[in-house]
Amino acid sequence: MPSRTHINLLRNVAAMPLSGRQSPLRERMRRDALALAEREGLGEVALSYCIVPLEQPVGETLRLAGETLHAPWLLPASGQLTALACASCTVGPALEARVTALFTEKRASIALALDEVGNELLFAASRLVQDRMLADAQRQGLSLSGELRPGDPGLAIDAHATVLRLAQAESIGVVARYGHTLYPLKSFSVVMGAGINLPRANWSRCDSCPTRAKCKLAHREQAERELASA
C-alpha cells in the first residue's frame, strides 16, 4: 500500500545553516524569506512512496506491477533483490508562483532567497521520504540499497513516468511533462532496491557527474552518510 504525507518542514529548513558564501545581506534575505514562507503557508511538502514487489526472475530489466525498469545498477552483488522502493516528493506549485510574483514586482533579492528556501525544503523532503522508506522496509524485514533518480547514469530519464506511477505520485500532484520534466518543478522521484541482506551499494549516483567536485548537494549528502555511519 502507498504511503502519503503532507508535512511542514519550514522549521527543519530554518534550523539548517546557510549554505554557500556567507554575508549579512544573504542572512537577512534568508530570514525575510523564511518569515514570508511561514506567513503565507509555503513550508508544506508532500510525499508519496510505495515498496513494490518484483516479479521473478530478477534481471537487468525489472518487472513489477505491470511496469518495467531497466536498472542494472540496482542488482546486488549478494543478497536477494525482492522489491523496489519508489518515491516522489514536492514543494508544490504555490512557492514557485510566489517566487515568480516577486520577480514580477522587481523584488529579485527576496525572490532568490525564497527560491533557495524552496530548494532546501525539497532537499529536506527527499531525506525524509528516504528515511521513511527505510523504516518501512525494516518493518518488513527488508534492507534498502542504492539510490537512482531518472536521468542518472544507470536509469534513463524516460523512466520518470514509470517511477511516478509506481510511487503513485499523482496523488500528491506530481506528474511528468514534455521533455521528461516534473511538475511542479520543485519535485523529485527516486527508486531504491529493496530486499533481503542487500549489501551497501559500492557506487553513488554522483560518481560520474563532471561537476561532482563543486556540487554542494553531493558534499552535503556525503557528509550525512559519513555522520550516519560514524
Coordinates of N, CA, C and O in Angstrom, one line a residue, residues 18-154:
L18 N 23.1 28.4 6.7 CA 23.1 29.0 5.4 C 24.2 28.4 4.6 O 25.4 28.4 5.0
S19 N 23.9 27.8 3.5 CA 25.0 27.2 2.6 C 25.6 28.2 1.7 O 25.1 29.3 1.4
G20 N 26.8 27.9 1.3 CA 27.5 28.8 0.3 C 28.1 30.0 1.0 O 28.4 30.0 2.2
R21 N 28.4 31.0 0.3 CA 29.1 32.2 0.8 C 28.3 32.9 1.8 O 27.1 33.3 1.5
Q22 N 28.8 33.2 2.9 CA 28.1 33.9 4.0 C 28.2 35.4 3.8 O 29.3 35.9 3.4
S23 N 27.1 36.1 4.1 CA 27.2 37.6 4.1 C 26.0 38.1 4.9 O 24.9 37.4 5.0
P24 N 26.1 39.2 5.5 CA 25.0 39.8 6.3 C 23.7 40.0 5.4 O 22.6 39.7 5.9
L25 N 23.9 40.3 4.1 CA 22.7 40.5 3.3 C 22.0 39.2 3.0 O 20.8 39.1 3.1
R26 N 22.8 38.1 2.7 CA 22.2 36.8 2.4 C 21.5 36.3 3.7 O 20.4 35.7 3.6
E27 N 22.1 36.5 4.8 CA 21.4 36.1 6.1 C 20.1 36.8 6.3 O 19.1 36.2 6.7
R28 N 20.2 38.1 6.0 CA 18.9 38.9 6.3 C 17.8 38.5 5.3 O 16.7 38.3 5.6
M29 N 18.2 38.3 4.0 CA 17.2 37.9 3.0 C 16.7 36.5 3.3 O 15.5 36.3 3.1
R30 N 17.5 35.6 3.8 CA 17.0 34.3 4.2 C 16.0 34.4 5.3 O 15.0 33.7 5.3
R31 N 16.3 35.2 6.3 CA 15.4 35.4 7.4 C 14.0 36.0 6.9 O 12.9 35.5 7.3
D32 N 14.1 36.9 6.0 CA 12.9 37.5 5.4 C 12.1 36.5 4.6 O 10.9 36.4 4.6
A33 N 12.8 35.6 3.8 CA 12.2 34.6 3.0 C 11.5 33.6 3.9 O 10.4 33.1 3.6
L34 N 12.2 33.2 5.0 CA 11.6 32.2 5.9 C 10.4 32.8 6.6 O 9.3 32.1 6.7
A35 N 10.4 34.0 6.9 CA 9.2 34.7 7.5 C 8.1 34.8 6.5 O 6.9 34.5 6.9
L36 N 8.4 35.1 5.3 CA 7.4 35.2 4.3 C 6.7 33.8 4.0 O 5.5 33.7 4.0
A37 N 7.6 32.8 4.0 CA 7.1 31.4 3.8 C 6.2 31.0 4.9 O 5.1 30.3 4.7
E38 N 6.6 31.3 6.1 CA 5.7 31.0 7.3 C 4.4 31.7 7.3 O 3.3 31.1 7.5
R39 N 4.4 33.0 7.0 CA 3.2 33.8 6.9 C 2.2 33.3 5.9 O 1.0 33.3 6.1
E40 N 2.8 32.9 4.7 CA 1.9 32.5 3.6 C 1.7 31.0 3.5 O 1.1 30.6 2.5
G41 N 2.2 30.3 4.5 CA 2.0 28.8 4.4 C 2.6 28.1 3.3 O 2.0 27.2 2.7
L42 N 3.9 28.5 3.0 CA 4.6 27.9 1.9 C 5.6 26.8 2.3 O 6.4 26.4 1.5
G43 N 5.6 26.4 3.5 CA 6.5 25.4 4.0 C 6.1 24.0 3.9 O 6.8 23.1 4.4
E44 N 4.9 23.7 3.4 CA 4.4 22.3 3.4 C 4.9 21.5 2.2 O 4.9 22.1 1.0
V45 N 5.4 20.3 2.4 CA 5.8 19.4 1.3 C 4.9 18.2 1.3 O 4.2 17.9 2.3
A46 N 4.9 17.5 0.2 CA 4.0 16.3 0.1 C 4.9 15.2 -0.3 O 5.8 15.3 -1.2
L47 N 4.7 14.0 0.3 CA 5.5 12.8 0.0 C 4.6 11.7 -0.4 O 3.5 11.5 0.1
S48 N 5.0 10.8 -1.3 CA 4.3 9.6 -1.6 C 5.3 8.5 -2.0 O 6.3 8.8 -2.7
Y49 N 5.2 7.3 -1.4 CA 6.1 6.2 -1.7 C 5.4 4.9 -1.6 O 4.4 4.8 -1.0
C50 N 6.0 3.9 -2.3 CA 5.5 2.6 -2.2 C 6.6 1.6 -2.4 O 7.5 1.8 -3.2
I51 N 6.6 0.5 -1.6 CA 7.6 -0.6 -1.8 C 6.9 -1.7 -2.6 O 5.9 -2.3 -2.1
V52 N 7.3 -1.9 -3.9 CA 6.6 -2.7 -4.8 C 7.3 -4.0 -5.1 O 8.5 -4.0 -5.5
P53 N 6.7 -5.2 -4.8 CA 7.4 -6.5 -5.1 C 7.7 -6.6 -6.5 O 7.0 -6.2 -7.4
L54 N 8.9 -7.3 -6.8 CA 9.3 -7.6 -8.1 C 8.8 -9.0 -8.6 O 8.5 -9.8 -7.8
E55 N 8.5 -9.0 -9.9 CA 8.2 -10.3 -10.4 C 9.5 -11.1 -10.6 O 10.6 -10.6 -10.8
Q56 N 9.4 -12.4 -10.5 CA 10.6 -13.3 -10.7 C 10.6 -13.9 -12.1 O 9.5 -14.1 -12.6
P57 N 11.8 -14.2 -12.7 CA 13.1 -14.0 -12.1 C 13.5 -12.5 -12.3 O 13.0 -11.8 -13.1
V58 N 14.5 -12.1 -11.5 CA 15.0 -10.8 -11.5 C 16.2 -10.7 -12.5 O 17.1 -11.5 -12.4
G59 N 16.1 -9.7 -13.4 CA 17.2 -9.5 -14.3 C 17.5 -8.0 -14.4 O 17.0 -7.2 -13.7
E60 N 18.3 -7.6 -15.4 CA 18.6 -6.2 -15.6 C 17.4 -5.4 -15.9 O 17.3 -4.2 -15.5
T61 N 16.4 -5.9 -16.6 CA 15.1 -5.2 -16.8 C 14.2 -5.8 -15.7 O 13.9 -7.0 -15.7
L62 N 13.8 -4.9 -14.8 CA 13.0 -5.3 -13.6 C 11.5 -5.2 -14.0 O 11.1 -4.1 -14.6
R63 N 10.7 -6.1 -13.6 CA 9.3 -6.1 -13.9 C 8.5 -6.1 -12.5 O 8.8 -7.0 -11.7
L64 N 7.6 -5.2 -12.5 CA 6.8 -5.1 -11.2 C 5.5 -4.3 -11.5 O 5.5 -3.3 -12.2
A65 N 4.4 -4.8 -11.0 CA 3.1 -4.1 -11.0 C 2.8 -3.7 -12.4 O 2.2 -2.6 -12.7
G66 N 3.1 -4.5 -13.4 CA 2.8 -4.2 -14.8 C 3.7 -3.2 -15.5 O 3.4 -2.7 -16.6
E67 N 4.8 -2.8 -14.8 CA 5.7 -1.8 -15.3 C 7.1 -2.5 -15.5 O 7.4 -3.6 -14.9
T68 N 8.0 -1.9 -16.3 CA 9.3 -2.4 -16.4 C 10.3 -1.2 -16.2 O 10.0 -0.1 -16.6
L69 N 11.4 -1.5 -15.6 CA 12.5 -0.5 -15.5 C 13.8 -1.2 -15.8 O 14.1 -2.3 -15.3
H70 N 14.6 -0.6 -16.6 CA 16.0 -1.1 -16.9 C 16.9 -0.4 -16.0 O 17.3 0.7 -16.2
A71 N 17.3 -1.1 -14.9 CA 18.1 -0.5 -13.8 C 19.1 -1.5 -13.3 O 19.1 -2.0 -12.2
P72 N 20.1 -1.9 -14.2 CA 21.0 -3.0 -13.8 C 21.9 -2.6 -12.6 O 22.4 -3.5 -11.9
W73 N 22.1 -1.3 -12.3 CA 22.9 -0.9 -11.2 C 22.3 -1.3 -9.9 O 23.0 -1.4 -8.9
L74 N 20.9 -1.6 -9.9 CA 20.3 -1.9 -8.6 C 20.5 -3.4 -8.3 O 20.1 -3.9 -7.2
L75 N 21.0 -4.2 -9.2 CA 21.2 -5.6 -9.0 C 22.4 -5.8 -8.0 O 23.5 -5.3 -8.2
P76 N 22.1 -6.4 -6.8 CA 23.2 -6.5 -5.8 C 24.2 -7.6 -6.1 O 23.9 -8.6 -6.8
A77 N 25.4 -7.4 -5.5 CA 26.4 -8.4 -5.6 C 26.1 -9.6 -4.8 O 26.6 -10.7 -5.0
S78 N 25.3 -9.4 -3.7 CA 24.9 -10.5 -2.9 C 23.5 -10.2 -2.3 O 23.0 -9.1 -2.5
G79 N 23.0 -11.1 -1.6 CA 21.6 -10.9 -1.1 C 20.6 -11.2 -2.2 O 20.9 -11.6 -3.2
Q80 N 19.3 -10.8 -1.9 CA 18.2 -11.1 -2.8 C 17.4 -9.8 -3.0 O 16.8 -9.3 -2.0
L81 N 17.4 -9.3 -4.2 CA 16.5 -8.1 -4.5 C 15.1 -8.6 -4.7 O 14.8 -9.5 -5.6
T82 N 14.2 -8.2 -3.9 CA 12.8 -8.6 -4.0 C 11.8 -7.6 -4.3 O 10.6 -7.9 -4.6
A83 N 12.2 -6.3 -4.2 CA 11.2 -5.2 -4.4 C 12.0 -3.9 -4.8 O 13.2 -3.9 -4.8
L84 N 11.2 -2.9 -5.2 CA 11.8 -1.6 -5.4 C 11.0 -0.6 -4.6 O 9.8 -0.7 -4.4
A85 N 11.7 0.3 -3.9 CA 11.1 1.4 -3.2 C 11.1 2.6 -4.0 O 12.2 3.1 -4.4
C86 N 9.9 3.0 -4.4 CA 9.8 4.2 -5.3 C 9.1 5.3 -4.6 O 8.1 5.1 -3.9
A87 N 9.6 6.5 -4.8 CA 9.1 7.6 -4.0 C 9.1 8.9 -4.9 O 9.9 9.1 -5.8
S88 N 8.2 9.8 -4.5 CA 8.2 11.2 -5.1 C 7.9 12.1 -3.9 O 7.2 11.8 -3.0
C89 N 8.4 13.4 -4.1 CA 8.0 14.4 -3.1 C 8.1 15.7 -3.9 O 8.7 15.9 -4.9
T90 N 7.4 16.7 -3.3 CA 7.2 18.0 -4.0 C 7.0 19.1 -3.0 O 6.4 18.9 -1.9
V91 N 7.5 20.3 -3.3 CA 7.2 21.5 -2.6 C 5.9 22.1 -3.0 O 5.3 22.9 -2.3
G92 N 5.4 21.7 -4.2 CA 4.1 22.1 -4.7 C 4.3 23.4 -5.5 O 5.4 24.0 -5.6
P93 N 3.2 23.9 -6.2 CA 3.3 25.0 -7.1 C 3.2 26.4 -6.4 O 3.6 27.4 -7.0
A94 N 2.7 26.4 -5.2 CA 2.5 27.8 -4.5 C 3.8 28.6 -4.3 O 3.8 29.8 -4.6
L95 N 4.8 27.9 -3.9 CA 6.1 28.6 -3.6 C 6.7 29.1 -5.0 O 7.2 30.2 -5.1
E96 N 6.6 28.3 -6.0 CA 7.1 28.7 -7.3 C 6.3 29.9 -7.8 O 6.9 30.9 -8.3
A97 N 5.0 29.9 -7.6 CA 4.2 31.0 -8.1 C 4.6 32.3 -7.3 O 4.6 33.4 -7.9
R98 N 4.9 32.2 -6.0 CA 5.2 33.3 -5.2 C 6.6 33.9 -5.7 O 6.7 35.1 -5.7
V99 N 7.5 33.0 -6.0 CA 8.8 33.5 -6.5 C 8.6 34.3 -7.8 O 9.2 35.3 -8.0
T100 N 7.8 33.7 -8.7 CA 7.6 34.4 -10.0 C 6.9 35.8 -9.7 O 7.3 36.8 -10.3
A101 N 6.0 35.8 -8.8 CA 5.3 37.1 -8.5 C 6.3 38.1 -7.9 O 6.3 39.3 -8.3
L102 N 7.2 37.7 -7.1 CA 8.2 38.6 -6.5 C 9.1 39.1 -7.6 O 9.5 40.3 -7.6
F103 N 9.5 38.3 -8.5 CA 10.3 38.8 -9.7 C 9.6 39.8 -10.5 O 10.1 40.9 -10.9
T104 N 8.3 39.6 -10.7 CA 7.4 40.5 -11.4 C 7.4 41.8 -10.7 O 7.3 42.9 -11.4
E105 N 7.3 41.8 -9.4 CA 7.3 43.0 -8.6 C 8.7 43.7 -8.5 O 8.8 44.6 -7.7
K106 N 9.7 43.1 -9.2 CA 11.1 43.6 -9.2 C 11.7 43.5 -7.8 O 12.4 44.4 -7.3
R107 N 11.4 42.5 -7.0 CA 11.9 42.2 -5.7 C 12.8 41.0 -5.8 O 12.6 39.9 -5.2
A108 N 13.9 41.1 -6.6 CA 14.7 40.0 -7.0 C 15.4 39.3 -5.8 O 15.5 38.1 -5.8
S109 N 15.9 40.1 -4.9 CA 16.6 39.6 -3.8 C 15.8 38.6 -2.9 O 16.2 37.5 -2.6
I110 N 14.6 39.1 -2.6 CA 13.7 38.2 -1.8 C 13.2 37.0 -2.6 O 13.0 35.9 -2.1
A111 N 13.0 37.2 -3.9 CA 12.6 36.1 -4.8 C 13.7 35.0 -4.8 O 13.4 33.8 -4.7
L112 N 15.0 35.4 -5.0 CA 16.0 34.5 -5.0 C 16.2 33.7 -3.6 O 16.4 32.5 -3.6
A113 N 16.0 34.5 -2.6 CA 16.1 33.9 -1.2 C 15.0 32.9 -1.0 O 15.2 31.8 -0.4
L114 N 13.8 33.2 -1.5 CA 12.6 32.3 -1.3 C 12.8 31.0 -2.2 O 12.5 29.9 -1.8
D115 N 13.4 31.2 -3.4 CA 13.7 30.1 -4.2 C 14.7 29.2 -3.6 O 14.5 27.9 -3.7
E116 N 15.7 29.7 -2.9 CA 16.7 28.9 -2.2 C 16.0 28.2 -1.1 O 16.3 27.0 -0.8
V117 N 15.1 28.8 -0.4 CA 14.3 28.1 0.7 C 13.6 26.9 0.1 O 13.5 25.9 0.7
G118 N 13.0 27.1 -1.1 CA 12.3 26.0 -1.7 C 13.2 24.9 -2.0 O 12.8 23.7 -1.9
N119 N 14.4 25.2 -2.5 CA 15.4 24.1 -2.7 C 15.7 23.3 -1.4 O 15.9 22.1 -1.4
E120 N 15.9 24.1 -0.3 CA 16.2 23.5 0.9 C 15.0 22.6 1.4 O 15.2 21.5 2.0
L121 N 13.8 23.1 1.2 CA 12.6 22.3 1.5 C 12.6 21.0 0.8 O 12.3 19.9 1.3
L122 N 12.9 21.0 -0.5 CA 12.9 19.8 -1.3 C 14.0 18.8 -0.9 O 13.8 17.6 -0.8
F123 N 15.2 19.4 -0.5 CA 16.2 18.5 0.0 C 15.8 17.8 1.3 O 16.0 16.6 1.5
A124 N 15.2 18.6 2.2 CA 14.7 18.0 3.5 C 13.7 17.0 3.2 O 13.6 15.9 3.9
A125 N 12.8 17.2 2.2 CA 11.7 16.3 1.9 C 12.3 15.0 1.3 O 11.9 13.9 1.7
S126 N 13.4 15.1 0.5 CA 14.0 13.9 -0.1 C 14.6 13.1 1.0 O 14.5 11.8 0.9
R127 N 15.3 13.7 2.0 CA 15.9 12.9 3.1 C 14.8 12.2 3.9 O 14.9 11.1 4.3
L128 N 13.7 13.0 4.2 CA 12.6 12.4 5.0 C 12.0 11.2 4.3 O 11.7 10.2 5.0
V129 N 11.7 11.3 3.0 CA 11.0 10.2 2.4 C 11.8 9.0 2.3 O 11.4 7.9 2.5
Q130 N 13.2 9.2 2.2 CA 14.0 8.0 2.2 C 14.2 7.4 3.6 O 14.2 6.2 3.7
D131 N 14.2 8.2 4.6 CA 14.2 7.7 6.0 C 12.9 6.9 6.2 O 13.0 5.8 6.9
R132 N 11.8 7.4 5.7 CA 10.5 6.7 6.0 C 10.5 5.4 5.2 O 9.9 4.4 5.7
M133 N 11.0 5.4 4.0 CA 11.0 4.1 3.2 C 11.9 3.1 3.9 O 11.6 1.9 4.0
L134 N 13.0 3.6 4.4 CA 13.9 2.7 5.1 C 13.3 2.1 6.4 O 13.3 0.9 6.6
A135 N 12.6 2.9 7.1 CA 11.9 2.4 8.3 C 10.8 1.4 7.9 O 10.6 0.4 8.6
D136 N 10.1 1.7 6.9 CA 9.0 0.8 6.4 C 9.6 -0.5 5.9 O 9.1 -1.6 6.3
A137 N 10.7 -0.4 5.2 CA 11.4 -1.7 4.7 C 11.8 -2.5 5.9 O 11.7 -3.7 5.9
Q138 N 12.4 -1.9 6.9 CA 12.9 -2.6 8.0 C 11.8 -3.3 8.8 O 12.0 -4.4 9.3
R139 N 10.6 -2.7 8.8 CA 9.5 -3.3 9.5 C 9.1 -4.6 8.7 O 8.5 -5.5 9.3
Q140 N 9.4 -4.6 7.4 CA 9.0 -5.8 6.6 C 10.2 -6.8 6.5 O 10.1 -7.8 5.8
G141 N 11.3 -6.5 7.3 CA 12.4 -7.4 7.3 C 13.3 -7.2 6.1 O 14.1 -8.1 5.7
L142 N 13.2 -6.1 5.4 CA 14.0 -5.8 4.2 C 15.0 -4.7 4.5 O 15.0 -3.9 5.4
S143 N 16.0 -4.7 3.6 CA 17.0 -3.6 3.6 C 16.9 -2.9 2.3 O 16.4 -3.4 1.3
L144 N 17.5 -1.7 2.3 CA 17.5 -0.8 1.1 C 18.9 -0.7 0.6 O 19.8 -0.6 1.5
S145 N 19.1 -0.6 -0.7 CA 20.5 -0.3 -1.2 C 20.4 0.4 -2.5 O 19.5 0.1 -3.4
G146 N 21.3 1.3 -2.7 CA 21.3 2.1 -4.0 C 20.3 3.2 -4.0 O 19.4 3.2 -3.2
E147 N 20.6 4.2 -4.8 CA 19.7 5.3 -5.0 C 19.8 5.8 -6.4 O 20.9 6.3 -6.8
L148 N 18.8 5.8 -7.2 CA 18.8 6.3 -8.6 C 17.6 7.2 -8.8 O 16.5 6.9 -8.3
R149 N 17.9 8.2 -9.5 CA 16.8 9.1 -10.0 C 16.8 9.1 -11.5 O 17.9 9.1 -12.1
P150 N 15.6 9.2 -12.1 CA 15.6 9.2 -13.6 C 16.5 10.3 -14.1 O 16.4 11.4 -13.7
G151 N 17.4 9.9 -15.1 CA 18.3 10.8 -15.6 C 19.7 10.6 -15.1 O 20.7 11.1 -15.7
D152 N 19.8 9.8 -14.0 CA 21.1 9.4 -13.5 C 21.8 8.4 -14.4 O 21.0 7.7 -15.1
P153 N 23.1 8.3 -14.4 CA 23.7 7.1 -15.0 C 23.1 5.8 -14.4 O 23.1 5.7 -13.2
G154 N 22.6 4.9 -15.2 CA 22.0 3.7 -14.6 C 20.5 3.7 -14.6 O 19.9 2.7 -14.3

